[in-house]
Coordinates of C-alpha atoms and ligand atoms in Angstrom, one line a residue:
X1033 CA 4.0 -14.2 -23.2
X1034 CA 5.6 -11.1 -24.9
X1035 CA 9.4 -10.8 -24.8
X1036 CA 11.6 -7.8 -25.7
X1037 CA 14.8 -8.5 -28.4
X1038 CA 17.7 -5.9 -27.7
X1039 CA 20.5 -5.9 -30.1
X1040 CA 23.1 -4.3 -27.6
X1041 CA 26.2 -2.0 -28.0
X1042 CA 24.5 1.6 -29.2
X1043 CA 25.1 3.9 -26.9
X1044 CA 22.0 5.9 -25.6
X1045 CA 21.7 9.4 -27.1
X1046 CA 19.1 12.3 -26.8
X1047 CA 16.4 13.6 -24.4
X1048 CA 13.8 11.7 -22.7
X1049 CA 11.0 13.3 -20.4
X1050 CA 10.0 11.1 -17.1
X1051 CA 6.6 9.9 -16.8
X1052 CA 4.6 10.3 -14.0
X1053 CA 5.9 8.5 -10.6
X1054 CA 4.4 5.0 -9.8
X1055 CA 5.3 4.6 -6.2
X1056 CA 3.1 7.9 -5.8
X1057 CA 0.4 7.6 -7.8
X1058 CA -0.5 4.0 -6.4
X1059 CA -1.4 5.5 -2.2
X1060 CA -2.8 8.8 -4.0
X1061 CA -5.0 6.8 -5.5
X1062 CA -6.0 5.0 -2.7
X1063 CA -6.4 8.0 -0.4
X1064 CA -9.2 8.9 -2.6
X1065 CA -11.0 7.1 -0.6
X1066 CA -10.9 9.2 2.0
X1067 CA -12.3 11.8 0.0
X1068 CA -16.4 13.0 0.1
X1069 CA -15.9 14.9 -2.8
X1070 CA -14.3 13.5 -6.3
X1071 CA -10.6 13.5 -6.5
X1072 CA -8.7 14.3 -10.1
X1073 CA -5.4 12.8 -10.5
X1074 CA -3.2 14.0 -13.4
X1075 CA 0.4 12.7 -15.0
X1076 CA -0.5 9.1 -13.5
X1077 CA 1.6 6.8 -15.6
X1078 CA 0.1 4.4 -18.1
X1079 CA 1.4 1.1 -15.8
X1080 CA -0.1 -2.3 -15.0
X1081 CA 0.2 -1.3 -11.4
X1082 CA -1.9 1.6 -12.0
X1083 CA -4.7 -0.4 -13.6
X1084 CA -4.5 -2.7 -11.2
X1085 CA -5.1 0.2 -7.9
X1086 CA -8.3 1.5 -10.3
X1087 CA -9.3 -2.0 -10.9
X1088 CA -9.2 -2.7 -7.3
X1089 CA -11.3 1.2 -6.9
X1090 CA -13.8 0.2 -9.1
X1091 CA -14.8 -3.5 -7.3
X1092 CA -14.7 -1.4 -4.2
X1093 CA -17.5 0.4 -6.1
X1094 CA -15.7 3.9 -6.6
X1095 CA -17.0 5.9 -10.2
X1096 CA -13.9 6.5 -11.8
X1097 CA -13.4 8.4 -15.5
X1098 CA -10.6 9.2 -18.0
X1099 CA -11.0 12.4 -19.7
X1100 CA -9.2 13.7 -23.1
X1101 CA -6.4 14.3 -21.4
X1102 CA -5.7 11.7 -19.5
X1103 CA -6.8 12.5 -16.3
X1104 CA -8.0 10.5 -13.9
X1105 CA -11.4 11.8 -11.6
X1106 CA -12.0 9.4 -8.5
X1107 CA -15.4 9.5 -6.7
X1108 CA -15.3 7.0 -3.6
X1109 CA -19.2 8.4 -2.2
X1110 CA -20.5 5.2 -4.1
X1111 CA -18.3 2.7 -2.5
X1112 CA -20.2 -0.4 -0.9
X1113 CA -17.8 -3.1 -1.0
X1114 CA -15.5 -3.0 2.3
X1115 CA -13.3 -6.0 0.9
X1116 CA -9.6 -5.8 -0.8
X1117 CA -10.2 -9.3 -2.6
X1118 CA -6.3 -11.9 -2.7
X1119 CA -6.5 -11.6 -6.5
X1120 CA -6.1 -8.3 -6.7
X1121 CA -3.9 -7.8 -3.4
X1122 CA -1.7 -11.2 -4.7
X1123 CA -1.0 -9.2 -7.8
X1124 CA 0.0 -5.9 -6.3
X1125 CA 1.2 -5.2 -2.8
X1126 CA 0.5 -1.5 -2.5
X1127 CA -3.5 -2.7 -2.8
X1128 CA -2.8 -2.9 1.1
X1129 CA -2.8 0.3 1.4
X1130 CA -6.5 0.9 0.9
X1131 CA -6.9 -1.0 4.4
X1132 CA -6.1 2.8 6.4
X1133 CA -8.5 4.8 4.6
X1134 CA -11.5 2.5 4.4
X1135 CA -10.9 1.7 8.2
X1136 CA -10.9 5.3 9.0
X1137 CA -13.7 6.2 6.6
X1138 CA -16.3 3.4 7.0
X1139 CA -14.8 2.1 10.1
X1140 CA -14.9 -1.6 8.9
X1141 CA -12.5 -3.2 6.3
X1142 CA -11.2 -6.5 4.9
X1143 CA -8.0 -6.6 3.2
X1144 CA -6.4 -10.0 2.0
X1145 CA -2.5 -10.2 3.7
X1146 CA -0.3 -9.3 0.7
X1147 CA 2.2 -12.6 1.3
X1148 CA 6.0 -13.1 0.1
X1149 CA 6.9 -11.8 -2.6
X1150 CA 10.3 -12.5 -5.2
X1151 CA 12.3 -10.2 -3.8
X1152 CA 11.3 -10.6 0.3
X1153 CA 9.0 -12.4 3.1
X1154 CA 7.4 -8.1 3.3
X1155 CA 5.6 -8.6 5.8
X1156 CA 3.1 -5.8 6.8
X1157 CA 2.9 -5.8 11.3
X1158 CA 3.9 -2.3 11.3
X1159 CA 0.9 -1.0 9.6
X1160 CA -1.3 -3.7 12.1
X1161 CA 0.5 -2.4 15.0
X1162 CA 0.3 1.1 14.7
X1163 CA -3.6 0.7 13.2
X1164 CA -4.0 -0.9 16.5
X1165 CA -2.4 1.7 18.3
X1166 CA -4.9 3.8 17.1
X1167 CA -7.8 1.9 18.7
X1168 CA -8.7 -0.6 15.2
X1169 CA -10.0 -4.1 16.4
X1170 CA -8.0 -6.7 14.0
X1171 CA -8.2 -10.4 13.5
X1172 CA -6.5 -12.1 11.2
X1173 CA -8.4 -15.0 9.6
X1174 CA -8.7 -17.0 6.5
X1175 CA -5.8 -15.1 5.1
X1176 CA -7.4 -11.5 5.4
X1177 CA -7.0 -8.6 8.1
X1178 CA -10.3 -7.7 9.1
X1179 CA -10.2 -4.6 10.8
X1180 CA -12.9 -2.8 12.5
X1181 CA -13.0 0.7 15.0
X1182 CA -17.4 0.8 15.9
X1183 CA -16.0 4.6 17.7
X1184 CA -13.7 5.9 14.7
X1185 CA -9.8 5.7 15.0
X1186 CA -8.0 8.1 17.7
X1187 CA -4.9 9.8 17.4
X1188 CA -1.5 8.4 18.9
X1189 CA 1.7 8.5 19.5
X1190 CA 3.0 5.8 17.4
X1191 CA 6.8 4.7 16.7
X1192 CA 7.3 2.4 13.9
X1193 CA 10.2 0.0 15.0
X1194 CA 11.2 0.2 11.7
X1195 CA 11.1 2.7 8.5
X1196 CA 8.7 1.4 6.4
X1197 CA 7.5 3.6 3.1
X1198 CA 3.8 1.4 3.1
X1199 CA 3.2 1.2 6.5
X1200 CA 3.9 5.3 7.5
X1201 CA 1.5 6.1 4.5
X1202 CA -1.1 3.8 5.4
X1203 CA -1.1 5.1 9.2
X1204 CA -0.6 8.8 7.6
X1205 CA -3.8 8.6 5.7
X1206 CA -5.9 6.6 8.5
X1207 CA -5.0 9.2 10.8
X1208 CA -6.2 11.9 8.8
X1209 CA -9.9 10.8 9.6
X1210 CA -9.0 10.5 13.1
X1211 CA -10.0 11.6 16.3
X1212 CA -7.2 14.1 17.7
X1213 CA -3.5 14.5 17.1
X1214 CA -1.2 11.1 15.6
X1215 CA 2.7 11.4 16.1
X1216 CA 4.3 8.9 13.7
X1217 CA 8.3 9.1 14.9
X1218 CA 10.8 6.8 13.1
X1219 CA 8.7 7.9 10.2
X1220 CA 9.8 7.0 6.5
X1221 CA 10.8 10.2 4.4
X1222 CA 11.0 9.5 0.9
X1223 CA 9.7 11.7 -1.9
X1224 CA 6.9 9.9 -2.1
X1225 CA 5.4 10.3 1.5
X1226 CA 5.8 13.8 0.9
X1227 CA 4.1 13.7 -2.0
X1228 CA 1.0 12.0 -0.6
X1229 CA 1.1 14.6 2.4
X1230 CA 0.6 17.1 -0.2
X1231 CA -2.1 15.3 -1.7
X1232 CA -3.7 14.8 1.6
X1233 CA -3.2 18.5 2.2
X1234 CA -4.6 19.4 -0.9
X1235 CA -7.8 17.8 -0.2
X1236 CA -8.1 19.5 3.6
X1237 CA -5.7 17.4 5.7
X1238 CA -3.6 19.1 8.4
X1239 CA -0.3 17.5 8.2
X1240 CA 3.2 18.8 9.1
X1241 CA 6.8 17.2 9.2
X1242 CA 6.4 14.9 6.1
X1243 CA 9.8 14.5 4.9
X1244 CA 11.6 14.6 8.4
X1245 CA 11.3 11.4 11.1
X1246 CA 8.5 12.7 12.7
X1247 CA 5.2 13.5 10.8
X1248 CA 2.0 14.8 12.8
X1249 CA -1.3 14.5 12.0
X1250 CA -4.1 16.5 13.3
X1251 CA -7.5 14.6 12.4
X1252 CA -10.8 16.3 10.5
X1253 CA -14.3 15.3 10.3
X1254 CA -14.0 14.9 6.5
X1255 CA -12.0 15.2 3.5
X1256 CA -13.2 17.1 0.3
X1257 CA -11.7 17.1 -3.4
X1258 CA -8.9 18.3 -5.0
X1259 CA -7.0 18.1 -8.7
X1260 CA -3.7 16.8 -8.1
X1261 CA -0.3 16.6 -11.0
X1262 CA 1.7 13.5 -9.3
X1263 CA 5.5 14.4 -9.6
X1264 CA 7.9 12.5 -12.0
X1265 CA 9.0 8.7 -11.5
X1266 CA 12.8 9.3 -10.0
X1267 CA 13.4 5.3 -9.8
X1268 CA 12.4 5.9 -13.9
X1269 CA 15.1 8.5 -14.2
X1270 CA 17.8 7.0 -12.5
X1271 CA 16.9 3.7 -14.5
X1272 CA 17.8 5.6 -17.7
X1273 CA 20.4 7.6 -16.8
X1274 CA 22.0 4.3 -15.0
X1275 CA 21.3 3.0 -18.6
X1276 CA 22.9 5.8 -20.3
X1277 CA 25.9 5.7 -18.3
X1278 CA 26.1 1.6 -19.0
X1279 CA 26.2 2.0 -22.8
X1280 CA 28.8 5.2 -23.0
X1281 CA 26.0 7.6 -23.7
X1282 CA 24.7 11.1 -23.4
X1283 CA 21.6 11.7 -22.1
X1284 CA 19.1 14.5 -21.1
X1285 CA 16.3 13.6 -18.8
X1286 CA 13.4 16.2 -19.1
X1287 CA 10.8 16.9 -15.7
X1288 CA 13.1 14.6 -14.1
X1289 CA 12.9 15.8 -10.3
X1290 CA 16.5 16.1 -9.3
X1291 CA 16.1 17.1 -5.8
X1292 CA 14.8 13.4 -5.1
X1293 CA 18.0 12.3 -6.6
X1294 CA 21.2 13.7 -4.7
X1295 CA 22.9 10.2 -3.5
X1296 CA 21.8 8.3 -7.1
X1297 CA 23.7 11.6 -8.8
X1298 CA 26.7 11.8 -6.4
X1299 CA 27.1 7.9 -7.1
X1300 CA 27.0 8.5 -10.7
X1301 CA 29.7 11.0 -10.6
X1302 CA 31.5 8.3 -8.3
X1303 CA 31.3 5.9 -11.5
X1304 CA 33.1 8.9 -13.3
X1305 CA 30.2 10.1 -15.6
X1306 CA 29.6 14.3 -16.0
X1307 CA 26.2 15.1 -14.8
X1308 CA 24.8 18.5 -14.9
X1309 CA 22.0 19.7 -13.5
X1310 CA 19.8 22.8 -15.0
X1311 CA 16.4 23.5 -13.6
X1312 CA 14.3 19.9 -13.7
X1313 CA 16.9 18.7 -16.6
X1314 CA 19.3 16.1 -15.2
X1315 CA 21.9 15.7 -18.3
X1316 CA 24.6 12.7 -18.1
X1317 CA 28.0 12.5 -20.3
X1318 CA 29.5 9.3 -20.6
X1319 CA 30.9 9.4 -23.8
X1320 CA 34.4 8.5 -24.5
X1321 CA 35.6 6.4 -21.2
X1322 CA 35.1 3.6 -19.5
X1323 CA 32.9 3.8 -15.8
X1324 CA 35.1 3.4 -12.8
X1325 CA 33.0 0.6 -10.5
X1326 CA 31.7 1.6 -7.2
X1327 CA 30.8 0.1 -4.0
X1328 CA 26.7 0.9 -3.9
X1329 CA 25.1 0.2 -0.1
X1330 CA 21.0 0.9 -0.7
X1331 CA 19.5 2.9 2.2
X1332 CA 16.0 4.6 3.2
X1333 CA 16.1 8.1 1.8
X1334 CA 18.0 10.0 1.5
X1335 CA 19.9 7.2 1.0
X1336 CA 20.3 5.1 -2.3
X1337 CA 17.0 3.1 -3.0
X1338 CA 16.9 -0.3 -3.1
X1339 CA 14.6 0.4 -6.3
X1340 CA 18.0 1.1 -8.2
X1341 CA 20.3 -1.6 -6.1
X1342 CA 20.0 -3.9 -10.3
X1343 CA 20.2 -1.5 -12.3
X1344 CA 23.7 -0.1 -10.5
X1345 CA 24.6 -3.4 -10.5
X1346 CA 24.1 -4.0 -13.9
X1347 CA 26.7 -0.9 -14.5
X1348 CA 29.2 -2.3 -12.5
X1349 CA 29.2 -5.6 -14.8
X1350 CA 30.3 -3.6 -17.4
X1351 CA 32.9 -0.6 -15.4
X1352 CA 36.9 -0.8 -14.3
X1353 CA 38.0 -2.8 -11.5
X1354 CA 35.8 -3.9 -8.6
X1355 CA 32.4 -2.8 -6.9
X1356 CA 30.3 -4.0 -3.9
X1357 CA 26.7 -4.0 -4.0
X1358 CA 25.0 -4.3 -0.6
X1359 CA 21.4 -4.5 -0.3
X1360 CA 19.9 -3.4 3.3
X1361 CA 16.1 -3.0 2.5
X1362 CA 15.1 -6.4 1.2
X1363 CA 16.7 -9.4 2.4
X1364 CA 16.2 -11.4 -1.0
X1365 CA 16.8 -8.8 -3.3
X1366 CA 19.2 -9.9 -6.0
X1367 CA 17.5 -12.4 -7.9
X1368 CA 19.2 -10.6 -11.1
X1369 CA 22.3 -12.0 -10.3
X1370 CA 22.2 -15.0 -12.3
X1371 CA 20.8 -13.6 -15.1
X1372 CA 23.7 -10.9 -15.4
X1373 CA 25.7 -13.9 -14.9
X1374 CA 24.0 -15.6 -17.8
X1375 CA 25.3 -12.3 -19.8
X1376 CA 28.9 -13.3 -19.1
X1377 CA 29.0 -10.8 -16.1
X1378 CA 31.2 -11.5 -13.0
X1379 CA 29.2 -11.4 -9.5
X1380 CA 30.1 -13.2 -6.4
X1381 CA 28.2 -13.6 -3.3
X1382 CA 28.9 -12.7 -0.6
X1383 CA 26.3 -13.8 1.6
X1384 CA 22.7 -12.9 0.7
X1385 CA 22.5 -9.4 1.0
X1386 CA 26.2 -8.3 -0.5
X1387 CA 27.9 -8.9 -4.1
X1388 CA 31.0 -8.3 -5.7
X1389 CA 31.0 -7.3 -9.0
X1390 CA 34.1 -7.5 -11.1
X1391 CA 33.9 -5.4 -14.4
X1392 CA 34.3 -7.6 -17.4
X1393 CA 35.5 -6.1 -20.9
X1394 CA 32.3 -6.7 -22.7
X1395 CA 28.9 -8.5 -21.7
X1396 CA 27.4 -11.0 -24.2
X1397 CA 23.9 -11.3 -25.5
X1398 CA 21.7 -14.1 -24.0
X1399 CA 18.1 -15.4 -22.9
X1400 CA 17.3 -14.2 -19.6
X1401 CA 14.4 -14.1 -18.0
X1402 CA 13.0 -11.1 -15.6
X1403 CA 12.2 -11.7 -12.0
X1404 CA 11.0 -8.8 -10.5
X1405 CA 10.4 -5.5 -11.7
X1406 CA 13.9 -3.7 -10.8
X1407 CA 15.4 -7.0 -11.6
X1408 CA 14.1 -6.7 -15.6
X1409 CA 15.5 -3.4 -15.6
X1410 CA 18.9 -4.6 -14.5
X1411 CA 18.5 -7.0 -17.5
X1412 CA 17.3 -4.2 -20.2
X1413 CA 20.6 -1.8 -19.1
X1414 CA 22.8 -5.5 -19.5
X1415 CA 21.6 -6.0 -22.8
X1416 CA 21.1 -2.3 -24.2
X1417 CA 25.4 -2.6 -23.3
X1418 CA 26.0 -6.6 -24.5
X1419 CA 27.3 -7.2 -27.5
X1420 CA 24.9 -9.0 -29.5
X1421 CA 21.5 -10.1 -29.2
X1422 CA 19.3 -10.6 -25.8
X1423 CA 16.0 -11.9 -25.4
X1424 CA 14.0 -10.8 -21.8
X1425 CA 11.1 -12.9 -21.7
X1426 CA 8.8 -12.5 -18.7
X1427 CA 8.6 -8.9 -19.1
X1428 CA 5.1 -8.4 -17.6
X1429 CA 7.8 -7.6 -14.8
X1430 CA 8.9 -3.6 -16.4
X1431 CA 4.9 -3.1 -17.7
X1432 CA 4.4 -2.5 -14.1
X1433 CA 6.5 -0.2 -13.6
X1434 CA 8.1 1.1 -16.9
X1435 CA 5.8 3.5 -19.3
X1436 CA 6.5 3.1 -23.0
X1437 CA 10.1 1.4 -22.3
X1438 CA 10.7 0.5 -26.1
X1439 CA 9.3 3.6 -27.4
X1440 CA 11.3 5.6 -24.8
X1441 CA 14.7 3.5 -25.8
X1442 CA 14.2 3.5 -29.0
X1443 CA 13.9 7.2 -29.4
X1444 CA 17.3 7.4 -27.6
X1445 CA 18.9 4.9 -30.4
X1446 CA 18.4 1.8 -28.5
X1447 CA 17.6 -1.7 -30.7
X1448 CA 14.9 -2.9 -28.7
X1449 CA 11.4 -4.7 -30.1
X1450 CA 8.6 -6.0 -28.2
X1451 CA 8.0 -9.9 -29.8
X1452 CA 4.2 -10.9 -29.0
X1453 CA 4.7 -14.7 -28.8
Ligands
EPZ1418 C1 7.8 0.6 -1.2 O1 7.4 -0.7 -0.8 C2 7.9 0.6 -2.7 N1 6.6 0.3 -3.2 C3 8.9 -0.3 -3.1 O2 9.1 -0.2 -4.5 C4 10.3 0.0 -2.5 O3 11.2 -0.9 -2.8 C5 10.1 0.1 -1.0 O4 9.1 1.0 -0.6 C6 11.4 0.5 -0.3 O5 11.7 1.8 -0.7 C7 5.7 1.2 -3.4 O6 5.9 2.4 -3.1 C8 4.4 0.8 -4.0 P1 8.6 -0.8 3.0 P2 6.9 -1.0 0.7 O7 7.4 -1.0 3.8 O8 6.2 0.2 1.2 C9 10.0 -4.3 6.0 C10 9.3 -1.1 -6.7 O9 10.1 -1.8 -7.3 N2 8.7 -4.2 6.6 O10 9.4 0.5 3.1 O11 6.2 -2.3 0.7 C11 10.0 -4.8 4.6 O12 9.9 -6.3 4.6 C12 8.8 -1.4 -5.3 O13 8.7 -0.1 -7.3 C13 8.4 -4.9 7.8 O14 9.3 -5.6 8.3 O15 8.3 -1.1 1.4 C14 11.2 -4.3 4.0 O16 12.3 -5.1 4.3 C15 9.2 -2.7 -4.8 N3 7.2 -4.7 8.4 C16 11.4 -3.0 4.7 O17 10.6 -3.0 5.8 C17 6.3 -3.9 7.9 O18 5.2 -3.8 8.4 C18 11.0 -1.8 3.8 O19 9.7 -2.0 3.3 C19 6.6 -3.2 6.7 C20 7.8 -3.3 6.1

């Protein structure tokens, strides 16, 4: 299993350019299914996750090619397989989210229940509900959802009893194949809902209010093709400049989206770092000083995401005085704790969702191991600021969700190898 070797204490320097977003790319891709005529994604990131979504496309019998460039042409007219296997859906949850566009396309699906995951039980009623809402027969039965509708899926009124980023696009895209108007209220509106409301759009859908609580869908007979540049990763950005602002740097984050990033930027001013903003350039000082901690509470957008609750963590460890970290998305979501600990940080728990981090002088080099994807990431900013030498093993965790990470450091000064063991 590979591991990555970070001699810490260099403070990151230079410009960096986002890749494309994951959390977008993975429901784009799988609201190609909706689509009678090929779909062609661009700026989809080079990710595990990724591979995994086309892997899952292809058994479902979808033609997919790369061209020269990278991009990525989807053509879902050749799919015969109406079955979302538990290898691929145990791997990756957002495979779930095929389950809404192959109900409302083929009207008959089986998708394996995603399960627990490391950082929460997740469970997934919210999409059954409102799919049943919408007139889908479901049974749930040797671990899969089968899910049927013999007269097509029909528009409602449907309010999710919580926000729920999976469950409003999965429900968004079945209802775009339904019969009449679907009202989703207490609708999720992060970035990338908006972003796969464009998509949809793109390729004939008639969708309005993504973005607010209310999103309202007005069903066609069928969707057609489209090309489609997927927006840049901000839980990427705000990982390196979170990074940058760890290790005393200065950093320049090219394509880097910051109108998906007002709470994550305001925070970072909180710690005491300069941030600029020109155009798509987000640029962060924090040469010559010491971060201030911060109390960090993780919300639905607009809020903080919980996908950065580690990595601001991890920059507490290392500021002035004392910050709480209070995680309200996941309910097991700080499996990183011990690891920073293992770094010499200071963390106390609370209780399970809230931790108090007390800045120490300097963190340590050690091994760690990675948890979870956000988790590693935490672990990567800990070391790039430790004194000394750490070893991450377990890092299939960032490949899912990190393009290029040691090329990308090392370009900004980092130490950082990749061991192949
Ligand atoms: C998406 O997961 C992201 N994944 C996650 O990013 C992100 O952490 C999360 O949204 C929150 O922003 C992708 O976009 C692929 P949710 P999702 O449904 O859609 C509960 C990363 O690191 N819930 O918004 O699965 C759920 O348990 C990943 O890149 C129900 O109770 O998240 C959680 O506590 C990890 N019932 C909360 O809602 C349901 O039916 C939010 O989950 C659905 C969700």
């Amino acid at each position: 299993m590979d591991r990555l070797l970070i001699h810490g204490g260099r403070p990151l320097e230079g410009t960096t350019r986002a890749s494309g977003s994951k959390n977008s790319s993975l429901p784009i891709l799988a609201a190609t299914l909706l689509a009678s005529e090929p779909v062609c994604l661009n700026s989809l990131p080079h990710l595990r996750d990724i591979t995994t979504m086309v892997e899952l496309l292809v058994e479902l019998g979808a033609n997919v090619s790369v061209d020269e460039r990278l991009g990525v042409t989807v053509d879902t007219n050749t799919i015969r397989v109406l079955r979302a296997p538990y290898d691929l859906v145990r791997k990756m949850r957002a495979s779930f989210l095929v389950l809404g566009p192959l109900l409302a396309r083929y009207g008959k699906v089986e998708v394996s229940l995603p399960g627990g995951c490391a950082i929460g039980t997740r469970p997934v009623d919210q999409h059954l509900k409102a799919l049943e809402q919408m007139g889908a027969d479901l049974v749930i039965e040797d671990g899969y959802v089968k899910a049927s509708c013999d007269k097509g899926l029909v528009g409602a009124n449907i309010r999710m009893d919580l926000v729920t980023v999976g469950g409003t696009q999965n429900v968004m895209m079945a209802a775009t194949l339904a019969k009449g108007t679907t009202v989703i209220e207490n609708a999720a509106r992060e970035p990338e809902i908006v972003e796969l409301a464009s998509c949809l759009r793109a390729m004939g859908a008639q969708i309005s209010g993504e973005g607010t609580e209310t999103i309202v869908v007005e069903g066609r007979e069928q969707l057609g093709g489209c090309m489609y540049r997927v927006m840049s990763d901000r839980i990427e950005v705000g990982t390196y400049l979170i990074a940058a602002a760890a290790t005393g740097g200065h950093l320049r984050v090219d394509e880097a989206c910051p109108e998906t990033l007002g709470a994550v930027l305001a925070k970072l001013g909180d710690f005491g770092c300069r941030v600029i903003v020109d155009g798509s350039t987000i640029e962060l000082d924090a040469r010559g000083f010491t971060p201030s901690a911060a109390d960090v509470r993780t919300e639905a957008y607009p809020g903080i995401p919980t996908d950065l609750q580690a990595q601001f963590m991890a920059l507490n460890c290392v500021s002035e005085g004392q910050g709480r970290i209070t995680e309200t998305v996941f309910e097991n979501r700080f499996m990183h704790v011990q690891e920073l600990v293992r770094l010499g940080a200071s963390i106390r728990l609370e209780n399970p969702t809230t931790a108090v981090v007390t800045g120490v002088k300097e963190l340590r080099g050690a091994q760690v191991m990675a948890t979870d994807l956000r988790a590693s990431s935490s672990l990567v900013i800990g070391a790039l600021a430790a004194v000394g030498t750490t070893t991450i093993s377990r890092i299939y965790h960032i490949d899912r969700g990190y393009e290029c990470i040691e090329e990308k450091l090392r370009w900004l000064g980092a130490d950082i190898e990749r061991l192949h063991v």
